[in-house]
Structure formats: C-alpha cells, structure tokens
Amino acid sequence: MSHNLKWLDNIKMEFEAVCHELDEAIDRDKTRRELSKKQTALESQIQQESKLNENLKNQLADLTRRSDDVDKVCNLIKTRLNIADSDKNKLETAREQYLLAKELTGIRLDFEYCAKHPNKAKGYIKNQQKHLLESFDMDINSDALWDLVANLFVTGDENWPPNNK
C-alpha cells in the first residue's frame, strides 16, 4: 500500500504542478489581455491627439498667414501715413499756438460738438483768478465770444460773476 500512496502522492504533486502552471498561464494571459486593452486605448488616444495636433498646426499656419497679411497691410498703411517733416513742424507749431491761446484766453472748446455743428461754438471759459467757469453755446461770432471773455476778466468781487448779463 505504501507503494500506492507514493504513486498517488506523485500524481497529486504532478497534478498540483500542472494546476500551478495553468494558474500562472491564466494569470499571464489575463495580464497580457489587460495590457493589450490599455495599449489599444493609448494608441487610440494617440491617434485622436495626433489628429487634434494636426488640426491645431493647420490653424496655427492659417493664423500665421493671416498675421503676416495684417502686418503687410499695417506696414503699407504706415508708409502711406508718413507725415512730412514740414507738416510735422506745422502741426507742432499749431499745437503750441493752440495751447498758448488756451492759457491766455481761458477758452476751452468742445471740439466734438463743434465738429458735428460747424456753425456753432460750445465750450467754457476758465478764469483762474476768479475761480470761475462760464459755459457758452452760441453761433460762431468772435465778437460775442470776446465780449464774454472780457466780461469774465473784469475786476471786482472775485467769487461773483458780473450782473450785466
């Protein structure tokens, strides 16, 4: 009987070894399938991202072309808008004259209103000595404007405008 037990023990050990090998083979196959699924998912994601990358590269190239076109137009406009030195000097002189006249007379014009209404003058006169602002809105008449300026600069009570209005 002892011989039968040894023989059964050998069969049992061989059977357990085969079962162990089968379990390992099943585990390897399972791991391989999981890795294959992950690889397939990653490859699919890489393909999608590659397509997206290609689309973005195409958009970037298109925007770069547009940007170059805009730069060309801007440079063309800049070359056409160059002001001659003599015109720059005239503009600077006119600006200085305007600032000087503004300080001397105290007249401040509303240029937006005057541009919309070419026969009207609107603005205010600033008298720093009397701390007074006098607004005006009138037809273009330099004599009336100068009379208004003269009345504001009449000496007297510094905080009250003259009563001859």
Short mmCIF file of N, CA and C in Angstrom, two decimals:
data_model
loop_
_atom_site.label_atom_id
_atom_site.label_comp_id
_atom_site.label_asym_id
_atom_site.label_seq_id
_atom_site.Cartn_x
_atom_site.Cartn_y
_atom_site.Cartn_z
N MET A 1 0.78 -1.18 0.00
CA MET A 1 0.00 0.00 0.00
C MET A 1 0.84 1.26 0.00
N SER A 2 1.90 1.14 0.57
CA SER A 2 2.77 2.27 0.64
C SER A 2 3.24 2.66 -0.76
N HIS A 3 3.32 1.69 -1.59
CA HIS A 3 3.69 1.97 -2.97
C HIS A 3 2.58 2.75 -3.67
N ASN A 4 1.35 2.38 -3.40
CA ASN A 4 0.19 3.09 -3.98
C ASN A 4 0.12 4.53 -3.47
N LEU A 5 0.45 4.70 -2.18
CA LEU A 5 0.43 6.05 -1.62
C LEU A 5 1.49 6.92 -2.29
N LYS A 6 2.66 6.35 -2.51
CA LYS A 6 3.71 7.12 -3.17
C LYS A 6 3.27 7.49 -4.58
N TRP A 7 2.68 6.51 -5.23
CA TRP A 7 2.25 6.75 -6.59
C TRP A 7 1.16 7.83 -6.60
N LEU A 8 0.19 7.76 -5.67
CA LEU A 8 -0.86 8.79 -5.57
C LEU A 8 -0.26 10.14 -5.19
N ASP A 9 0.74 10.09 -4.32
CA ASP A 9 1.40 11.33 -3.93
C ASP A 9 2.09 11.96 -5.13
N ASN A 10 2.73 11.16 -5.95
CA ASN A 10 3.37 11.68 -7.17
C ASN A 10 2.34 12.26 -8.13
N ILE A 11 1.24 11.53 -8.28
CA ILE A 11 0.19 12.03 -9.18
C ILE A 11 -0.38 13.34 -8.65
N LYS A 12 -0.58 13.36 -7.33
CA LYS A 12 -1.11 14.59 -6.72
C LYS A 12 -0.15 15.74 -6.92
N MET A 13 1.15 15.52 -6.73
CA MET A 13 2.15 16.57 -6.88
C MET A 13 2.23 17.03 -8.33
N GLU A 14 2.17 16.06 -9.24
CA GLU A 14 2.20 16.43 -10.66
C GLU A 14 0.94 17.20 -11.03
N PHE A 15 -0.20 16.75 -10.48
CA PHE A 15 -1.45 17.45 -10.76
C PHE A 15 -1.40 18.87 -10.21
N GLU A 16 -0.87 19.06 -9.00
CA GLU A 16 -0.75 20.39 -8.42
C GLU A 16 0.22 21.24 -9.22
N ALA A 17 1.29 20.63 -9.72
CA ALA A 17 2.25 21.37 -10.54
C ALA A 17 1.59 21.83 -11.83
N VAL A 18 0.81 20.92 -12.46
CA VAL A 18 0.10 21.29 -13.69
C VAL A 18 -0.90 22.39 -13.40
N CYS A 19 -1.63 22.26 -12.27
CA CYS A 19 -2.61 23.30 -11.89
C CYS A 19 -1.91 24.63 -11.65
N HIS A 20 -0.75 24.56 -10.99
CA HIS A 20 0.01 25.79 -10.73
C HIS A 20 0.46 26.42 -12.05
N GLU A 21 0.95 25.60 -12.97
CA GLU A 21 1.36 26.12 -14.28
C GLU A 21 0.18 26.71 -15.04
N LEU A 22 -0.96 26.02 -14.94
CA LEU A 22 -2.17 26.54 -15.61
C LEU A 22 -2.60 27.88 -14.99
N ASP A 23 -2.55 27.96 -13.65
CA ASP A 23 -2.90 29.23 -12.99
C ASP A 23 -1.96 30.35 -13.43
N GLU A 24 -0.66 30.05 -13.50
CA GLU A 24 0.30 31.06 -13.95
C GLU A 24 0.05 31.45 -15.40
N ALA A 25 -0.26 30.47 -16.24
CA ALA A 25 -0.55 30.75 -17.65
C ALA A 25 -1.81 31.60 -17.78
N ILE A 26 -2.83 31.28 -16.97
CA ILE A 26 -4.07 32.07 -16.99
C ILE A 26 -3.78 33.50 -16.52
N ASP A 27 -2.99 33.64 -15.45
CA ASP A 27 -2.64 34.98 -14.95
C ASP A 27 -1.86 35.77 -16.00
N ARG A 28 -0.90 35.09 -16.65
CA ARG A 28 -0.12 35.77 -17.71
C ARG A 28 -1.03 36.20 -18.85
N ASP A 29 -1.94 35.31 -19.24
CA ASP A 29 -2.86 35.63 -20.34
C ASP A 29 -3.78 36.80 -19.94
N LYS A 30 -4.26 36.77 -18.70
CA LYS A 30 -5.12 37.84 -18.21
C LYS A 30 -4.35 39.17 -18.21
N THR A 31 -3.13 39.14 -17.69
CA THR A 31 -2.29 40.34 -17.67
C THR A 31 -2.01 40.83 -19.08
N ARG A 32 -1.72 39.90 -19.99
CA ARG A 32 -1.45 40.26 -21.38
C ARG A 32 -2.68 40.93 -22.01
N ARG A 33 -3.87 40.38 -21.74
CA ARG A 33 -5.10 40.96 -22.29
C ARG A 33 -5.34 42.37 -21.73
N GLU A 34 -5.13 42.53 -20.41
CA GLU A 34 -5.30 43.86 -19.81
C GLU A 34 -4.32 44.86 -20.41
N LEU A 35 -3.07 44.43 -20.57
CA LEU A 35 -2.07 45.31 -21.18
C LEU A 35 -2.43 45.62 -22.63
N SER A 36 -2.97 44.63 -23.32
CA SER A 36 -3.37 44.83 -24.71
C SER A 36 -4.50 45.85 -24.79
N LYS A 37 -5.47 45.76 -23.86
CA LYS A 37 -6.56 46.74 -23.82
C LYS A 37 -6.02 48.14 -23.56
N LYS A 38 -5.11 48.23 -22.57
CA LYS A 38 -4.51 49.53 -22.26
C LYS A 38 -3.75 50.08 -23.45
N GLN A 39 -3.00 49.20 -24.12
CA GLN A 39 -2.23 49.63 -25.28
C GLN A 39 -3.16 50.11 -26.40
N THR A 40 -4.24 49.37 -26.62
CA THR A 40 -5.21 49.77 -27.65
C THR A 40 -5.82 51.13 -27.30
N ALA A 41 -6.17 51.32 -26.02
CA ALA A 41 -6.75 52.60 -25.59
C ALA A 41 -5.74 53.73 -25.78
N LEU A 42 -4.48 53.48 -25.41
CA LEU A 42 -3.44 54.50 -25.57
C LEU A 42 -3.19 54.81 -27.04
N GLU A 43 -3.17 53.77 -27.88
CA GLU A 43 -2.97 54.00 -29.31
C GLU A 43 -4.12 54.81 -29.90
N SER A 44 -5.33 54.51 -29.45
CA SER A 44 -6.50 55.27 -29.92
C SER A 44 -6.39 56.73 -29.47
N GLN A 45 -5.99 56.93 -28.22
CA GLN A 45 -5.82 58.28 -27.70
C GLN A 45 -4.72 59.02 -28.46
N ILE A 46 -3.64 58.32 -28.77
CA ILE A 46 -2.54 58.93 -29.54
C ILE A 46 -3.03 59.34 -30.91
N GLN A 47 -3.84 58.49 -31.55
CA GLN A 47 -4.38 58.84 -32.87
C GLN A 47 -5.26 60.08 -32.79
N GLN A 48 -6.13 60.14 -31.78
CA GLN A 48 -7.01 61.30 -31.62
C GLN A 48 -6.19 62.56 -31.37
N GLU A 49 -5.20 62.46 -30.48
CA GLU A 49 -4.38 63.62 -30.18
C GLU A 49 -3.52 64.01 -31.38
N SER A 50 -3.10 63.05 -32.17
CA SER A 50 -2.34 63.36 -33.39
C SER A 50 -3.22 64.13 -34.38
N LYS A 51 -4.48 63.69 -34.53
CA LYS A 51 -5.41 64.41 -35.41
C LYS A 51 -5.64 65.83 -34.89
N LEU A 52 -5.85 65.95 -33.57
CA LEU A 52 -6.06 67.26 -32.98
C LEU A 52 -4.82 68.13 -33.16
N ASN A 53 -3.65 67.53 -32.96
CA ASN A 53 -2.39 68.25 -33.14
C ASN A 53 -2.26 68.74 -34.58
N GLU A 54 -2.61 67.90 -35.52
CA GLU A 54 -2.54 68.28 -36.95
C GLU A 54 -3.50 69.43 -37.24
N ASN A 55 -4.72 69.34 -36.68
CA ASN A 55 -5.69 70.42 -36.87
C ASN A 55 -5.18 71.73 -36.28
N LEU A 56 -4.60 71.64 -35.08
CA LEU A 56 -4.07 72.85 -34.44
C LEU A 56 -2.89 73.42 -35.23
N LYS A 57 -2.05 72.55 -35.78
CA LYS A 57 -0.95 73.03 -36.61
C LYS A 57 -1.47 73.74 -37.85
N ASN A 58 -2.53 73.18 -38.46
CA ASN A 58 -3.13 73.83 -39.63
C ASN A 58 -3.72 75.19 -39.26
N GLN A 59 -4.40 75.25 -38.11
CA GLN A 59 -4.96 76.53 -37.67
C GLN A 59 -3.86 77.54 -37.39
N LEU A 60 -2.77 77.08 -36.75
CA LEU A 60 -1.64 77.96 -36.48
C LEU A 60 -1.04 78.49 -37.77
N ALA A 61 -0.88 77.62 -38.75
CA ALA A 61 -0.34 78.05 -40.04
C ALA A 61 -1.27 79.07 -40.70
N ASP A 62 -2.58 78.83 -40.62
CA ASP A 62 -3.55 79.76 -41.20
C ASP A 62 -3.49 81.11 -40.48
N LEU A 63 -3.44 81.07 -39.15
CA LEU A 63 -3.37 82.32 -38.38
C LEU A 63 -2.05 83.04 -38.63
N THR A 64 -0.98 82.30 -38.81
CA THR A 64 0.31 82.92 -39.12
C THR A 64 0.24 83.63 -40.47
N ARG A 65 -0.39 82.97 -41.46
CA ARG A 65 -0.56 83.62 -42.77
C ARG A 65 -1.39 84.89 -42.64
N ARG A 66 -2.47 84.79 -41.88
CA ARG A 66 -3.32 85.98 -41.68
C ARG A 66 -2.55 87.09 -40.98
N SER A 67 -1.78 86.71 -39.96
CA SER A 67 -0.99 87.69 -39.23
C SER A 67 0.01 88.37 -40.16
N ASP A 68 0.64 87.58 -41.01
CA ASP A 68 1.57 88.15 -41.98
C ASP A 68 0.86 89.11 -42.92
N ASP A 69 -0.35 88.74 -43.35
CA ASP A 69 -1.13 89.62 -44.23
C ASP A 69 -1.48 90.92 -43.51
N VAL A 70 -1.88 90.81 -42.24
CA VAL A 70 -2.21 92.01 -41.46
C VAL A 70 -0.97 92.87 -41.28
N ASP A 71 0.17 92.25 -41.00
CA ASP A 71 1.42 93.01 -40.86
C ASP A 71 1.76 93.74 -42.14
N LYS A 72 1.56 93.07 -43.28
CA LYS A 72 1.84 93.72 -44.56
C LYS A 72 0.94 94.93 -44.76
N VAL A 73 -0.35 94.78 -44.45
CA VAL A 73 -1.29 95.89 -44.60
C VAL A 73 -0.91 97.03 -43.65
N CYS A 74 -0.55 96.69 -42.41
CA CYS A 74 -0.16 97.72 -41.44
C CYS A 74 1.08 98.47 -41.92
N ASN A 75 2.06 97.74 -42.42
CA ASN A 75 3.26 98.39 -42.93
C ASN A 75 2.95 99.26 -44.13
N LEU A 76 2.05 98.80 -44.99
CA LEU A 76 1.65 99.59 -46.15
C LEU A 76 0.97 100.88 -45.69
N ILE A 77 0.09 100.77 -44.70
CA ILE A 77 -0.59 101.96 -44.19
C ILE A 77 0.41 102.91 -43.54
N LYS A 78 1.36 102.36 -42.78
CA LYS A 78 2.37 103.20 -42.14
C LYS A 78 3.17 103.98 -43.17
N THR A 79 3.53 103.32 -44.27
CA THR A 79 4.33 104.02 -45.28
C THR A 79 3.51 105.10 -45.96
N ARG A 80 2.20 104.89 -46.08
CA ARG A 80 1.36 105.90 -46.71
C ARG A 80 1.01 107.04 -45.76
N LEU A 81 1.09 106.80 -44.47
CA LEU A 81 0.70 107.81 -43.50
C LEU A 81 1.87 108.62 -42.95
N ASN A 82 3.03 108.43 -43.49
CA ASN A 82 4.16 109.21 -43.01
C ASN A 82 3.91 110.69 -43.25
N ILE A 83 4.10 111.48 -42.22
CA ILE A 83 3.91 112.92 -42.31
C ILE A 83 5.27 113.54 -42.64
N ALA A 84 5.24 114.43 -43.58
CA ALA A 84 6.48 115.11 -43.97
C ALA A 84 6.98 115.95 -42.80
N ASP A 85 8.30 116.19 -42.78
CA ASP A 85 8.89 116.98 -41.69
C ASP A 85 8.29 118.38 -41.62
N SER A 86 8.05 118.99 -42.78
CA SER A 86 7.47 120.34 -42.77
C SER A 86 6.06 120.30 -42.17
N ASP A 87 5.30 119.25 -42.50
CA ASP A 87 3.96 119.12 -41.92
C ASP A 87 4.04 118.86 -40.42
N LYS A 88 5.03 118.09 -39.99
CA LYS A 88 5.20 117.86 -38.55
C LYS A 88 5.49 119.17 -37.84
N ASN A 89 6.35 119.98 -38.45
CA ASN A 89 6.67 121.28 -37.85
C ASN A 89 5.44 122.16 -37.78
N LYS A 90 4.64 122.16 -38.86
CA LYS A 90 3.41 122.97 -38.87
C LYS A 90 2.44 122.49 -37.78
N LEU A 91 2.30 121.18 -37.66
CA LEU A 91 1.41 120.63 -36.63
C LEU A 91 1.90 120.98 -35.23
N GLU A 92 3.19 120.88 -35.00
CA GLU A 92 3.75 121.21 -33.69
C GLU A 92 3.56 122.69 -33.38
N THR A 93 3.79 123.54 -34.37
CA THR A 93 3.60 124.99 -34.18
C THR A 93 2.14 125.30 -33.89
N ALA A 94 1.23 124.67 -34.64
CA ALA A 94 -0.20 124.90 -34.42
C ALA A 94 -0.61 124.43 -33.03
N ARG A 95 -0.06 123.30 -32.59
CA ARG A 95 -0.38 122.79 -31.25
C ARG A 95 0.10 123.76 -30.18
N GLU A 96 1.32 124.26 -30.33
CA GLU A 96 1.86 125.22 -29.37
C GLU A 96 1.04 126.50 -29.35
N GLN A 97 0.63 126.98 -30.53
CA GLN A 97 -0.20 128.18 -30.60
C GLN A 97 -1.54 127.95 -29.91
N TYR A 98 -2.13 126.79 -30.14
CA TYR A 98 -3.41 126.47 -29.51
C TYR A 98 -3.27 126.45 -27.99
N LEU A 99 -2.22 125.80 -27.48
CA LEU A 99 -2.02 125.73 -26.03
C LEU A 99 -1.78 127.11 -25.44
N LEU A 100 -1.02 127.94 -26.14
CA LEU A 100 -0.77 129.30 -25.67
C LEU A 100 -2.06 130.11 -25.66
N ALA A 101 -2.84 130.02 -26.73
CA ALA A 101 -4.11 130.76 -26.79
C ALA A 101 -5.07 130.26 -25.71
N LYS A 102 -5.06 128.99 -25.46
CA LYS A 102 -5.93 128.42 -24.43
C LYS A 102 -5.56 128.98 -23.06
N GLU A 103 -4.27 129.08 -22.78
CA GLU A 103 -3.83 129.62 -21.50
C GLU A 103 -4.10 131.12 -21.38
N LEU A 104 -3.89 131.85 -22.46
CA LEU A 104 -4.07 133.30 -22.41
C LEU A 104 -5.54 133.70 -22.33
N THR A 105 -6.39 133.05 -23.10
CA THR A 105 -7.80 133.45 -23.15
C THR A 105 -8.67 132.68 -22.16
N GLY A 106 -8.27 131.49 -21.79
CA GLY A 106 -9.09 130.66 -20.91
C GLY A 106 -10.20 129.94 -21.65
N ILE A 107 -10.26 130.06 -22.98
CA ILE A 107 -11.33 129.43 -23.76
C ILE A 107 -11.01 127.96 -23.97
N ARG A 108 -11.99 127.12 -23.62
CA ARG A 108 -11.87 125.68 -23.86
C ARG A 108 -13.04 125.29 -24.75
N LEU A 109 -12.75 124.77 -25.94
CA LEU A 109 -13.80 124.42 -26.90
C LEU A 109 -14.14 122.94 -26.81
N ASP A 110 -15.40 122.62 -27.04
CA ASP A 110 -15.87 121.24 -27.15
C ASP A 110 -15.76 120.88 -28.63
N PHE A 111 -14.63 120.28 -29.00
CA PHE A 111 -14.35 120.04 -30.42
C PHE A 111 -15.30 119.02 -31.03
N GLU A 112 -15.75 118.04 -30.26
CA GLU A 112 -16.69 117.05 -30.80
C GLU A 112 -18.00 117.73 -31.19
N TYR A 113 -18.50 118.61 -30.33
CA TYR A 113 -19.74 119.33 -30.63
C TYR A 113 -19.53 120.25 -31.83
N CYS A 114 -18.42 120.96 -31.84
CA CYS A 114 -18.13 121.89 -32.95
C CYS A 114 -17.98 121.15 -34.27
N ALA A 115 -17.45 119.94 -34.24
CA ALA A 115 -17.30 119.16 -35.47
C ALA A 115 -18.67 118.73 -36.00
N LYS A 116 -19.59 118.42 -35.10
CA LYS A 116 -20.93 118.00 -35.51
C LYS A 116 -21.79 119.18 -35.95
N HIS A 117 -21.53 120.35 -35.36
CA HIS A 117 -22.31 121.57 -35.67
C HIS A 117 -21.33 122.65 -36.14
N PRO A 118 -21.03 122.71 -37.42
CA PRO A 118 -19.98 123.61 -37.91
C PRO A 118 -20.27 125.10 -37.73
N ASN A 119 -21.51 125.50 -37.53
CA ASN A 119 -21.83 126.92 -37.37
C ASN A 119 -22.05 127.31 -35.92
N LYS A 120 -21.68 126.43 -35.00
CA LYS A 120 -21.88 126.68 -33.58
C LYS A 120 -20.55 126.54 -32.85
N ALA A 121 -20.48 127.22 -31.71
CA ALA A 121 -19.32 127.11 -30.83
C ALA A 121 -19.84 126.77 -29.44
N LYS A 122 -19.22 125.78 -28.82
CA LYS A 122 -19.64 125.37 -27.49
C LYS A 122 -18.38 125.08 -26.68
N GLY A 123 -18.44 125.41 -25.41
CA GLY A 123 -17.32 125.15 -24.53
C GLY A 123 -17.49 125.92 -23.24
N TYR A 124 -16.36 126.33 -22.65
CA TYR A 124 -16.42 127.14 -21.44
C TYR A 124 -15.18 128.02 -21.39
N ILE A 125 -15.29 129.05 -20.59
CA ILE A 125 -14.16 129.97 -20.38
C ILE A 125 -13.74 129.80 -18.93
N LYS A 126 -12.45 129.64 -18.73
CA LYS A 126 -11.91 129.39 -17.40
C LYS A 126 -11.17 130.63 -16.94
N ASN A 127 -11.58 131.19 -15.81
CA ASN A 127 -10.90 132.33 -15.21
C ASN A 127 -10.31 131.85 -13.90
N GLN A 128 -9.00 131.65 -13.89
CA GLN A 128 -8.35 131.11 -12.69
C GLN A 128 -8.30 132.13 -11.56
N GLN A 129 -8.23 133.41 -11.90
CA GLN A 129 -8.16 134.44 -10.86
C GLN A 129 -9.44 134.49 -10.05
N LYS A 130 -10.57 134.36 -10.72
CA LYS A 130 -11.86 134.42 -10.03
C LYS A 130 -12.38 133.03 -9.66
N HIS A 131 -11.66 132.01 -10.03
CA HIS A 131 -12.10 130.63 -9.80
C HIS A 131 -13.50 130.44 -10.39
N LEU A 132 -13.61 130.75 -11.67
CA LEU A 132 -14.90 130.79 -12.33
C LEU A 132 -14.84 130.04 -13.65
N LEU A 133 -15.88 129.29 -13.93
CA LEU A 133 -16.06 128.64 -15.23
C LEU A 133 -17.37 129.15 -15.81
N GLU A 134 -17.32 129.68 -17.01
CA GLU A 134 -18.52 130.19 -17.68
C GLU A 134 -18.70 129.39 -18.96
N SER A 135 -19.81 128.66 -19.05
CA SER A 135 -20.05 127.88 -20.26
C SER A 135 -20.71 128.76 -21.31
N PHE A 136 -20.55 128.35 -22.57
CA PHE A 136 -21.19 129.07 -23.67
C PHE A 136 -21.60 128.09 -24.74
N ASP A 137 -22.65 128.44 -25.45
CA ASP A 137 -23.15 127.68 -26.59
C ASP A 137 -23.80 128.71 -27.50
N MET A 138 -23.12 129.08 -28.56
CA MET A 138 -23.59 130.18 -29.40
C MET A 138 -23.24 129.93 -30.86
N ASP A 139 -23.87 130.72 -31.72
CA ASP A 139 -23.47 130.71 -33.12
C ASP A 139 -22.06 131.26 -33.19
N ILE A 140 -21.35 130.89 -34.24
CA ILE A 140 -19.97 131.36 -34.36
C ILE A 140 -20.00 132.87 -34.57
N ASN A 141 -19.48 133.58 -33.56
CA ASN A 141 -19.41 135.03 -33.59
C ASN A 141 -18.26 135.42 -32.67
N SER A 142 -17.15 135.79 -33.27
CA SER A 142 -15.96 136.06 -32.46
C SER A 142 -16.15 137.28 -31.57
N ASP A 143 -16.91 138.30 -32.03
CA ASP A 143 -17.13 139.49 -31.19
C ASP A 143 -17.89 139.13 -29.92
N ALA A 144 -18.93 138.31 -30.04
CA ALA A 144 -19.71 137.91 -28.87
C ALA A 144 -18.86 137.08 -27.91
N LEU A 145 -18.01 136.23 -28.45
CA LEU A 145 -17.13 135.41 -27.61
C LEU A 145 -16.13 136.29 -26.88
N TRP A 146 -15.55 137.27 -27.58
CA TRP A 146 -14.59 138.16 -26.94
C TRP A 146 -15.27 139.04 -25.89
N ASP A 147 -16.52 139.46 -26.13
CA ASP A 147 -17.26 140.21 -25.11
C ASP A 147 -17.45 139.36 -23.86
N LEU A 148 -17.78 138.08 -24.05
CA LEU A 148 -17.95 137.17 -22.92
C LEU A 148 -16.63 137.01 -22.15
N VAL A 149 -15.53 136.87 -22.87
CA VAL A 149 -14.21 136.75 -22.23
C VAL A 149 -13.90 138.02 -21.46
N ALA A 150 -14.15 139.19 -22.08
CA ALA A 150 -13.84 140.47 -21.43
C ALA A 150 -14.67 140.64 -20.16
N ASN A 151 -15.94 140.26 -20.19
CA ASN A 151 -16.79 140.40 -19.00
C ASN A 151 -16.32 139.50 -17.87
N LEU A 152 -15.78 138.35 -18.19
CA LEU A 152 -15.29 137.45 -17.14
C LEU A 152 -14.02 137.95 -16.49
N PHE A 153 -13.25 138.75 -17.22
CA PHE A 153 -11.98 139.21 -16.68
C PHE A 153 -12.07 140.61 -16.07
N VAL A 154 -13.29 141.14 -15.91
CA VAL A 154 -13.47 142.43 -15.25
C VAL A 154 -13.14 142.25 -13.78
N THR A 155 -12.38 143.20 -13.22
CA THR A 155 -12.02 143.08 -11.80
C THR A 155 -13.22 143.44 -10.95
N GLY A 156 -13.24 142.95 -9.78
CA GLY A 156 -14.34 143.18 -8.85
C GLY A 156 -14.36 142.06 -7.85
N ASP A 157 -15.53 141.74 -7.37
CA ASP A 157 -15.67 140.64 -6.41
C ASP A 157 -15.23 139.35 -7.09
N GLU A 158 -14.23 138.70 -6.54
CA GLU A 158 -13.60 137.57 -7.21
C GLU A 158 -14.49 136.34 -7.29
N ASN A 159 -15.45 136.19 -6.42
CA ASN A 159 -16.25 134.97 -6.39
C ASN A 159 -17.60 135.12 -7.07
N TRP A 160 -17.94 136.30 -7.60
CA TRP A 160 -19.25 136.51 -8.21
C TRP A 160 -19.09 137.01 -9.63
N PRO A 161 -19.85 136.47 -10.56
CA PRO A 161 -19.78 136.97 -11.93
C PRO A 161 -20.46 138.34 -12.02
N PRO A 162 -20.11 139.14 -13.03
CA PRO A 162 -20.77 140.45 -13.17
C PRO A 162 -22.27 140.28 -13.41
N ASN A 163 -23.06 141.30 -13.03
CA ASN A 163 -24.52 141.23 -13.14
C ASN A 163 -25.04 141.80 -14.44
N ASN A 164 -24.21 142.11 -15.39
CA ASN A 164 -24.67 142.76 -16.61
C ASN A 164 -25.08 141.76 -17.69
N LYS A 165 -25.50 140.61 -17.33
CA LYS A 165 -25.92 139.61 -18.31
C LYS A 165 -27.34 139.81 -18.71
#
